[in-house]
Short mmCIF file of C-alpha atoms and ligand atoms in Angstrom, two decimals:
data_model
loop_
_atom_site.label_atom_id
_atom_site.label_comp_id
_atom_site.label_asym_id
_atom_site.label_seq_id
_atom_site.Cartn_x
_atom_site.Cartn_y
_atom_site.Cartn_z
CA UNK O 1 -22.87 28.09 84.98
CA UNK O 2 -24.86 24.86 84.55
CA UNK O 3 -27.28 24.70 81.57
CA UNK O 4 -30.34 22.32 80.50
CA UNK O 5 -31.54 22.40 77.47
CA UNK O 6 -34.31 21.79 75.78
CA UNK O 7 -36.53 22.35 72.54
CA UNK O 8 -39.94 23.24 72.10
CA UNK O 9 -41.84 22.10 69.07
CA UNK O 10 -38.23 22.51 67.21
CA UNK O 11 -37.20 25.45 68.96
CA UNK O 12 -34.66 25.51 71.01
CA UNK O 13 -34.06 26.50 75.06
CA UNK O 14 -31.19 26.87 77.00
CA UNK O 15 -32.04 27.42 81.10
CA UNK O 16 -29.19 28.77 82.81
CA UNK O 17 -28.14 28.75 86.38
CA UNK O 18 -25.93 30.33 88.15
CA UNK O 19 -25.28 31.14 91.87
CA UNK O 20 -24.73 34.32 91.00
CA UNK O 21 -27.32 35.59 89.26
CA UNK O 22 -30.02 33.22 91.23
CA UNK O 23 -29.94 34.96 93.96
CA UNK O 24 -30.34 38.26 92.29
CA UNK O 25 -33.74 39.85 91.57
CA UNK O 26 -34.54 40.13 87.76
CA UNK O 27 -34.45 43.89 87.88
CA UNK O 28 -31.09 44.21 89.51
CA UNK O 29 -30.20 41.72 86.82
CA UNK O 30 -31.85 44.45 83.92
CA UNK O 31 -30.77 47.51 85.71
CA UNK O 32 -27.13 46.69 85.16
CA UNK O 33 -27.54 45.45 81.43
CA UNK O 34 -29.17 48.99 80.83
CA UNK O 35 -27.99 51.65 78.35
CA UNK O 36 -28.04 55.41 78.59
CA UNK O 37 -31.50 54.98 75.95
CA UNK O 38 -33.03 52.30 78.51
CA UNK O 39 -32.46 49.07 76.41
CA UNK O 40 -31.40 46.27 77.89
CA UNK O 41 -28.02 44.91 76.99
CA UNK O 42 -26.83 42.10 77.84
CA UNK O 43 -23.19 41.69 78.14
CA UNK O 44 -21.71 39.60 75.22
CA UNK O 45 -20.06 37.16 77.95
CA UNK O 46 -23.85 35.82 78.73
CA UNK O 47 -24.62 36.02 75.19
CA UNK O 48 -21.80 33.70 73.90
CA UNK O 49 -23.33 30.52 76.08
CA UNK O 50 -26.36 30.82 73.40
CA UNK O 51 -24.61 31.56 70.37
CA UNK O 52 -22.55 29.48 67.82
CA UNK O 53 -20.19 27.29 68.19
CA UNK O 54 -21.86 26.66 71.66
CA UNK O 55 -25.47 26.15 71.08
CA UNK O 56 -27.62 25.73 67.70
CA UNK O 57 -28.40 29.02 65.89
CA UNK O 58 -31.85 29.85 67.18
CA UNK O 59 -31.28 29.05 70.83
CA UNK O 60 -32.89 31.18 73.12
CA UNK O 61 -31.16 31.80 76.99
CA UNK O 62 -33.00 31.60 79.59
CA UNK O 63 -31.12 32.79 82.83
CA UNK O 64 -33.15 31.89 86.10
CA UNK O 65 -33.02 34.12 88.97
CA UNK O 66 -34.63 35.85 91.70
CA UNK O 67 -38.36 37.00 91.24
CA UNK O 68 -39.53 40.67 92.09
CA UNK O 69 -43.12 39.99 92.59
CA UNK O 70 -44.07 38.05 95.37
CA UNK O 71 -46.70 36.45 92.74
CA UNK O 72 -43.82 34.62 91.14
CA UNK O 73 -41.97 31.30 91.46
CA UNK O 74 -38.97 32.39 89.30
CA UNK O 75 -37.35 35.62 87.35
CA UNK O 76 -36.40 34.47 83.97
CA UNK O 77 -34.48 36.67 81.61
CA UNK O 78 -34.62 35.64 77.59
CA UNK O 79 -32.49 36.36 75.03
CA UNK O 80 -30.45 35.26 72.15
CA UNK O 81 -27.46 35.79 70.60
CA UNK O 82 -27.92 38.98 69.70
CA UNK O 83 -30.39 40.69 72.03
CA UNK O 84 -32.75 41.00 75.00
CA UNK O 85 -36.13 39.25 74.44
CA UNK O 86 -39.18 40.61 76.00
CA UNK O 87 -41.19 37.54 76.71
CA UNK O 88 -40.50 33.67 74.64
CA UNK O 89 -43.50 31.23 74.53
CA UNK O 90 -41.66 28.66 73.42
CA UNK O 91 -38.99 29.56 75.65
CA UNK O 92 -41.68 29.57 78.61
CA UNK O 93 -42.60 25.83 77.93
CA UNK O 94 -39.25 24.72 77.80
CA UNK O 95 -38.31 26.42 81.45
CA UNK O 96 -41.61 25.06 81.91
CA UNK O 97 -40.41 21.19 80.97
CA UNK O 98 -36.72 21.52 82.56
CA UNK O 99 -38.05 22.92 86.13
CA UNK O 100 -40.41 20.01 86.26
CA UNK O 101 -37.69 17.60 85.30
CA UNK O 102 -36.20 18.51 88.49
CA UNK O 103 -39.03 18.08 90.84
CA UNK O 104 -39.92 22.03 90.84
CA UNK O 105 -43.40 21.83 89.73
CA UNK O 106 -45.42 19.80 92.60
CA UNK O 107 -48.66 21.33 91.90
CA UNK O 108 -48.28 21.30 87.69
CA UNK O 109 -48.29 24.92 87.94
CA UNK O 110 -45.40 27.77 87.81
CA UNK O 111 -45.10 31.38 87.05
CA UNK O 112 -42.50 33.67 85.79
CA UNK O 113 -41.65 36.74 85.77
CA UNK O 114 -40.21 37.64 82.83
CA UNK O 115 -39.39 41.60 81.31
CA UNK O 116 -43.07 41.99 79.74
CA UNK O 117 -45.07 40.39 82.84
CA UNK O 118 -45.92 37.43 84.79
CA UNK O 119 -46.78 34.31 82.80
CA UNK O 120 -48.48 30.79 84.25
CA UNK O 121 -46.63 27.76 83.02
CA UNK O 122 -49.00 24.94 83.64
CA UNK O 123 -48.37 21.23 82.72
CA UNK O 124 -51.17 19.44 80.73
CA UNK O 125 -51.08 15.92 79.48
CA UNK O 126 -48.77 13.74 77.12
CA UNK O 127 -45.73 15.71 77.70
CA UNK O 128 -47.42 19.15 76.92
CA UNK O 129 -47.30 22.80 78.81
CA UNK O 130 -49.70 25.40 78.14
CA UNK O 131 -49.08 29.05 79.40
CA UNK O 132 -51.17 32.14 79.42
CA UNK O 133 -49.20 34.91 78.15
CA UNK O 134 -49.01 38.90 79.20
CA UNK O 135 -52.17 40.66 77.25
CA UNK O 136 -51.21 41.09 73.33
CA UNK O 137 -52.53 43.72 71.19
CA UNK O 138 -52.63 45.31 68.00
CA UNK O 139 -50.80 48.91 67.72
CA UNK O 140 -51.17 49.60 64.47
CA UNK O 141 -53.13 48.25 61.20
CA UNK O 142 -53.08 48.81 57.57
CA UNK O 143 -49.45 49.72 57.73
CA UNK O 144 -47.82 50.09 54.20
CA UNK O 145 -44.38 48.74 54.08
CA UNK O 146 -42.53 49.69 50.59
CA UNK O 147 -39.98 46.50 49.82
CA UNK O 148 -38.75 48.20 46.31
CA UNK O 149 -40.61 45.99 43.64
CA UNK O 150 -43.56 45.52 45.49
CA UNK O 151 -45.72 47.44 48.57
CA UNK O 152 -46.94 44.73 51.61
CA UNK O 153 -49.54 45.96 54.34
CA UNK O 154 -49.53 44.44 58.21
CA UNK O 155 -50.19 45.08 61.33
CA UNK O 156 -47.75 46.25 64.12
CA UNK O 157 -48.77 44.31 66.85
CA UNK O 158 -47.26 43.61 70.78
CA UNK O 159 -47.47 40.07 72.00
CA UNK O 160 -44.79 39.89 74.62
CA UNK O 161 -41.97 41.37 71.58
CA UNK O 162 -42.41 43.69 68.81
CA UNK O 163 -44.63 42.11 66.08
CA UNK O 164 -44.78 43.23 62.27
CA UNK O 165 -47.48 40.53 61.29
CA UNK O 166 -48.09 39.92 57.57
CA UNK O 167 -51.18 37.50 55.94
CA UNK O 168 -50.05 35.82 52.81
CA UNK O 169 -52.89 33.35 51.11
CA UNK O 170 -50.12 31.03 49.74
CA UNK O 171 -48.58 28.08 50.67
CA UNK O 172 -44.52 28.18 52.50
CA UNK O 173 -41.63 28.71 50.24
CA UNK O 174 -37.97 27.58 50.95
CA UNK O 175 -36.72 28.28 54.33
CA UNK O 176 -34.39 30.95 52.42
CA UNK O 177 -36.83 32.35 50.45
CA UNK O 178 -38.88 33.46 53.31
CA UNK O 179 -35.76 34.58 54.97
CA UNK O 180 -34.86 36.84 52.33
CA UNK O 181 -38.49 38.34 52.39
CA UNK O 182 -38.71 38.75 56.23
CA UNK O 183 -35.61 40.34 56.31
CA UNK O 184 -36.19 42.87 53.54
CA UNK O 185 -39.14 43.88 55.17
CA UNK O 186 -37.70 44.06 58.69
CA UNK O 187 -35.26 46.32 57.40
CA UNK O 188 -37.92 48.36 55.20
CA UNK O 189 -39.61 48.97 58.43
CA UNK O 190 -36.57 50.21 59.89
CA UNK O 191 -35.42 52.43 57.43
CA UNK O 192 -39.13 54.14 57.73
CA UNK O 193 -39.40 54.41 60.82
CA UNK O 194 -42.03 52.45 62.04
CA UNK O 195 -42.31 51.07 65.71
CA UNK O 196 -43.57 48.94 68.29
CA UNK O 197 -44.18 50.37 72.26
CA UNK O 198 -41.23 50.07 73.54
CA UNK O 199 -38.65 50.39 70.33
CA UNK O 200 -37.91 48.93 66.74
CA UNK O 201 -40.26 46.34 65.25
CA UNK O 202 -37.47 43.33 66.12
CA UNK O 203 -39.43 40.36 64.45
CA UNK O 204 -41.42 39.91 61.30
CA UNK O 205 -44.18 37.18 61.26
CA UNK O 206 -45.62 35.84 58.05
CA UNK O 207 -49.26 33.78 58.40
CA UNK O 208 -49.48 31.42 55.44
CA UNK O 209 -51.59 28.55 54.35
CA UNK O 210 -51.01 25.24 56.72
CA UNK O 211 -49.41 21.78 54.86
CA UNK O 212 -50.98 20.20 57.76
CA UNK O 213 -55.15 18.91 57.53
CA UNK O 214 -55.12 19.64 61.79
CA UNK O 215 -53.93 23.41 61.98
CA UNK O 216 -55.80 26.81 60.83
CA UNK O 217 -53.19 28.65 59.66
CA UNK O 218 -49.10 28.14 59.47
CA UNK O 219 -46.10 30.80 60.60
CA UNK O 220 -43.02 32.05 59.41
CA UNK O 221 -41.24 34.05 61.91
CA UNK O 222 -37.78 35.89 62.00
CA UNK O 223 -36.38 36.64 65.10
CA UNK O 224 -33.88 39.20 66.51
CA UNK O 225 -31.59 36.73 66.13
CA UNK O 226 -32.14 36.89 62.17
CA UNK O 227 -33.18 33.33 61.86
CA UNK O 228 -36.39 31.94 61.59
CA UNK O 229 -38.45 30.06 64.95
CA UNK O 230 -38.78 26.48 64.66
CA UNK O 231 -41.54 26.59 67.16
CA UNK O 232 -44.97 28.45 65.64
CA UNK O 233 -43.55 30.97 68.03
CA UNK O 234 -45.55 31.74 71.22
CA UNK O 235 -45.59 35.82 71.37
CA UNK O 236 -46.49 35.89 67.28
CA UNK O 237 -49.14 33.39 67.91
CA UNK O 238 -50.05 35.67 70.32
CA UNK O 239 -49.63 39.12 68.49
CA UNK O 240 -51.68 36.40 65.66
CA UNK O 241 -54.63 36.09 67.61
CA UNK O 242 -54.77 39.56 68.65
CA UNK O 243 -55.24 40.67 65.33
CA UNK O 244 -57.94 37.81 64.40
CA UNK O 245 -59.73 39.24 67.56
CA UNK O 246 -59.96 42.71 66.66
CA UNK O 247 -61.04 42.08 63.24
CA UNK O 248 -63.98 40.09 64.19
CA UNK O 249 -62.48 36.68 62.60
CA UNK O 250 -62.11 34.50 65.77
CA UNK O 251 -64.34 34.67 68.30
CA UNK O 252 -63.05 34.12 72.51
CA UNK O 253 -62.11 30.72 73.55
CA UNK O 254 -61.88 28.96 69.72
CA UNK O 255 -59.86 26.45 69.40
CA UNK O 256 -56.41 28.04 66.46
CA UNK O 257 -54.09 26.15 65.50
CA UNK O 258 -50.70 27.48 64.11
CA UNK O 259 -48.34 25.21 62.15
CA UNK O 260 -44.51 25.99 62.43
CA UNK O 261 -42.16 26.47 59.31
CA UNK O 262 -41.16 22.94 60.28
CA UNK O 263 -44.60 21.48 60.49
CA UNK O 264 -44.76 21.51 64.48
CA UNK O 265 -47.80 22.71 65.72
CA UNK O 266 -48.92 25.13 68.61
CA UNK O 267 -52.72 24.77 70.39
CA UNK O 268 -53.97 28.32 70.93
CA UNK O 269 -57.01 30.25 72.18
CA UNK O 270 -57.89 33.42 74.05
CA UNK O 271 -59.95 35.20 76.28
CA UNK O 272 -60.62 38.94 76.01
CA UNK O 273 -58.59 41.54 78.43
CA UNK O 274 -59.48 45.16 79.17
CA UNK O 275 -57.85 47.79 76.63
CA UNK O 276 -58.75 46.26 73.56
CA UNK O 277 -55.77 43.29 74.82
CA UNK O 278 -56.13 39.53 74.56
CA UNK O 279 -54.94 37.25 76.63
CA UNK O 280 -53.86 34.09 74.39
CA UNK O 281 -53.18 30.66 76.02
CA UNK O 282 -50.51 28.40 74.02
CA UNK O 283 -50.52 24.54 74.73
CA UNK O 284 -46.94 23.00 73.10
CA UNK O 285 -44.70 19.65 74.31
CA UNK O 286 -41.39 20.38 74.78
CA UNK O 287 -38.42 17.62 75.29
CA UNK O 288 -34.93 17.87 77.42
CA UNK O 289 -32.20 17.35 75.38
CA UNK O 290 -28.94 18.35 76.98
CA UNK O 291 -27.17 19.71 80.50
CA UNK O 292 -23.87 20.64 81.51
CA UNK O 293 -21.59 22.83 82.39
CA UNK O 294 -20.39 26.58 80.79
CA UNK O 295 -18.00 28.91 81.04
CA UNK O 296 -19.17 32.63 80.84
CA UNK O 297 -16.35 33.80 78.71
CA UNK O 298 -15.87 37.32 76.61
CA UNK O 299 -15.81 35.72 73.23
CA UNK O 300 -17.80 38.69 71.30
CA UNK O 301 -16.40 36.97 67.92
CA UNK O 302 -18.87 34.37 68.30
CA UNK O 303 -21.33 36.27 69.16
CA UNK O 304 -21.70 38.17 65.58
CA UNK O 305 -22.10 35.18 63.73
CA UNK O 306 -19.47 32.65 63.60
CA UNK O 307 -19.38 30.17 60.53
CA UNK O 308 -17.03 27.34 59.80
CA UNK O 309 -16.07 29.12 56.57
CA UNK O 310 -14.92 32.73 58.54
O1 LIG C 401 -41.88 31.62 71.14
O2 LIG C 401 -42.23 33.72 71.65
C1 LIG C 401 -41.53 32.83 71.17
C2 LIG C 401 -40.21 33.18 70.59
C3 LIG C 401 -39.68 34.42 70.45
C4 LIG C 401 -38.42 34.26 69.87
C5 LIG C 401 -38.23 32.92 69.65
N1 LIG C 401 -39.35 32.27 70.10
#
């Protein structure tokens, strides 16, 4: 299996090739990862190439293979360690970076078909990729979330994955702080209940005040993988402006800035979509970093979270 990889404001990509799964069509690929409930699982040998010791902790797979849709240059599957992503922005603008590397990309433009919808990867100047990602809305507002010592109140929201978007006026705390907090209420939402369309709410996005004088707003989001996104994170940005749209507070085609919890920044605007949906565009550089070679191997120890210390 050969790999590039890549990150994306921080975030980390890993494209993966195969002959075998190239020349399958992305829902052959799902079909066979599917349980008797309909979620997609992938097997834990695919999972191990993006897991520790093998790749950094927040690494995000991106398996290329055959498109469905006659409308689309390549099938791309994400996921992480730990589970089947629906749609990854920053994931798109790293496949984005590593199929231009290679010549793929004549005309600057690309789209994917990924498990939520067909995206356009387009390349834009000084080493940056935009995309315009599948229509993001909110499902839910107002939703009380009881954390023990204190009640929050979000929005579920769909942006490509399952959102559970909180508003904070406060500066960032530690990385581990906001870990602890995002994970409390991820599993507060579990235990009542509380969903997304297509299943559990799988990542919880904080909006914060920005360190930085050049963005609007700054993001805090943990992932299925139960760390945090580098990147500002392109579906929360997404499931972000969705909510700012329906609640009157950014109008079509403004100019948004989101900071990352490593002071990265994503570009980001939208344009309005039927069903009460958005359609958000996210403008990001992204930098190669890495290629090689893999073995797929059945390693499921390192899959649920190896550490030097276990
Ligand atoms: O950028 O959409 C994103 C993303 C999802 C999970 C990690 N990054």
């Amino acid at each position: 299996m050969l790999f590039t990889d890549s990150h994306t404001e921080g975030e980390p990509t890993r494209v993966l090739i195969s002959d075998a799964h190239r020349s399958r069509a992305l829902a052959a690929l799902l079909d066979g990862w599917k349980d008797a409930s309909g979620s997609c699982n992938p097997p834990a040998s695919l999972r191990t190439l993006v897991a520790n010791p093998r790749a950094p902790e927040a690494c995000v797979g991106a398996l290329l293979c055959r498109p469905n849709s006659q409308a689309a240059d390549f099938g791309v599957f994400f996921f992480n360690a730990q589970a089947a992503l629906g749609m990854c922005g920053h994931g798109a603008i790293g496949v984005g970076k590593t199929i231009d590397q290679f010549g793929g990309m004549p005309t600057g433009v690309i789209r994917l078909e990924t498990r939520a919808g067909i995206v356009e990867v387009r390349r834009e100047h000084g080493g940056a990729y935009s995309f315009e990602n599948v229509p993001a809305s909110v499902l839910a507002s107002g939703v009380e979330v009881e954390l023990g010592d204190r009640r929050v109140r979000g929005e579920v929201v769909y942006g490509g994955n399952e959102f559970f978007l909180l508003e904070e006026a406060r500066p960032m705390r530690s990385v581990d702080a906001e870990l602890r907090f995002t994970r409390s209420i991820r599993d507060a939402l579990a235990k009542q209940g509380v969903r997304g369309r297509g299943g559990p709410i799988d990542h919880v996005a904080l909006f914060l005040q920005p360190a930085r004088s050049d963005a609007q707003e700054r993001s805090f989001v943990l992932c299925p993988n139960d760390t945090y996104d580098r990147s500002p994170c392109g579906t929360g940005s997404s499931a972000r402006l969705a909510v700012l749209a329906s609640q009157g507070r950014l109008r079509a085609e403004t100019p948004h800035a989101i900071e990352s919890a490593i002071g990265s920044r994503f570009s980001t605007s939208y344009r309005d979509a039927p069903s009460n949906s958005v359609i958000v565009r996210i403008e990001g550089r992204a930098w190669i970093t890495a290629g090689g070679a893999l073995e797929e191997q059945e390693d499921p120890a390192q899959v649920h979270g190896w550490t030097e210390t276990d």
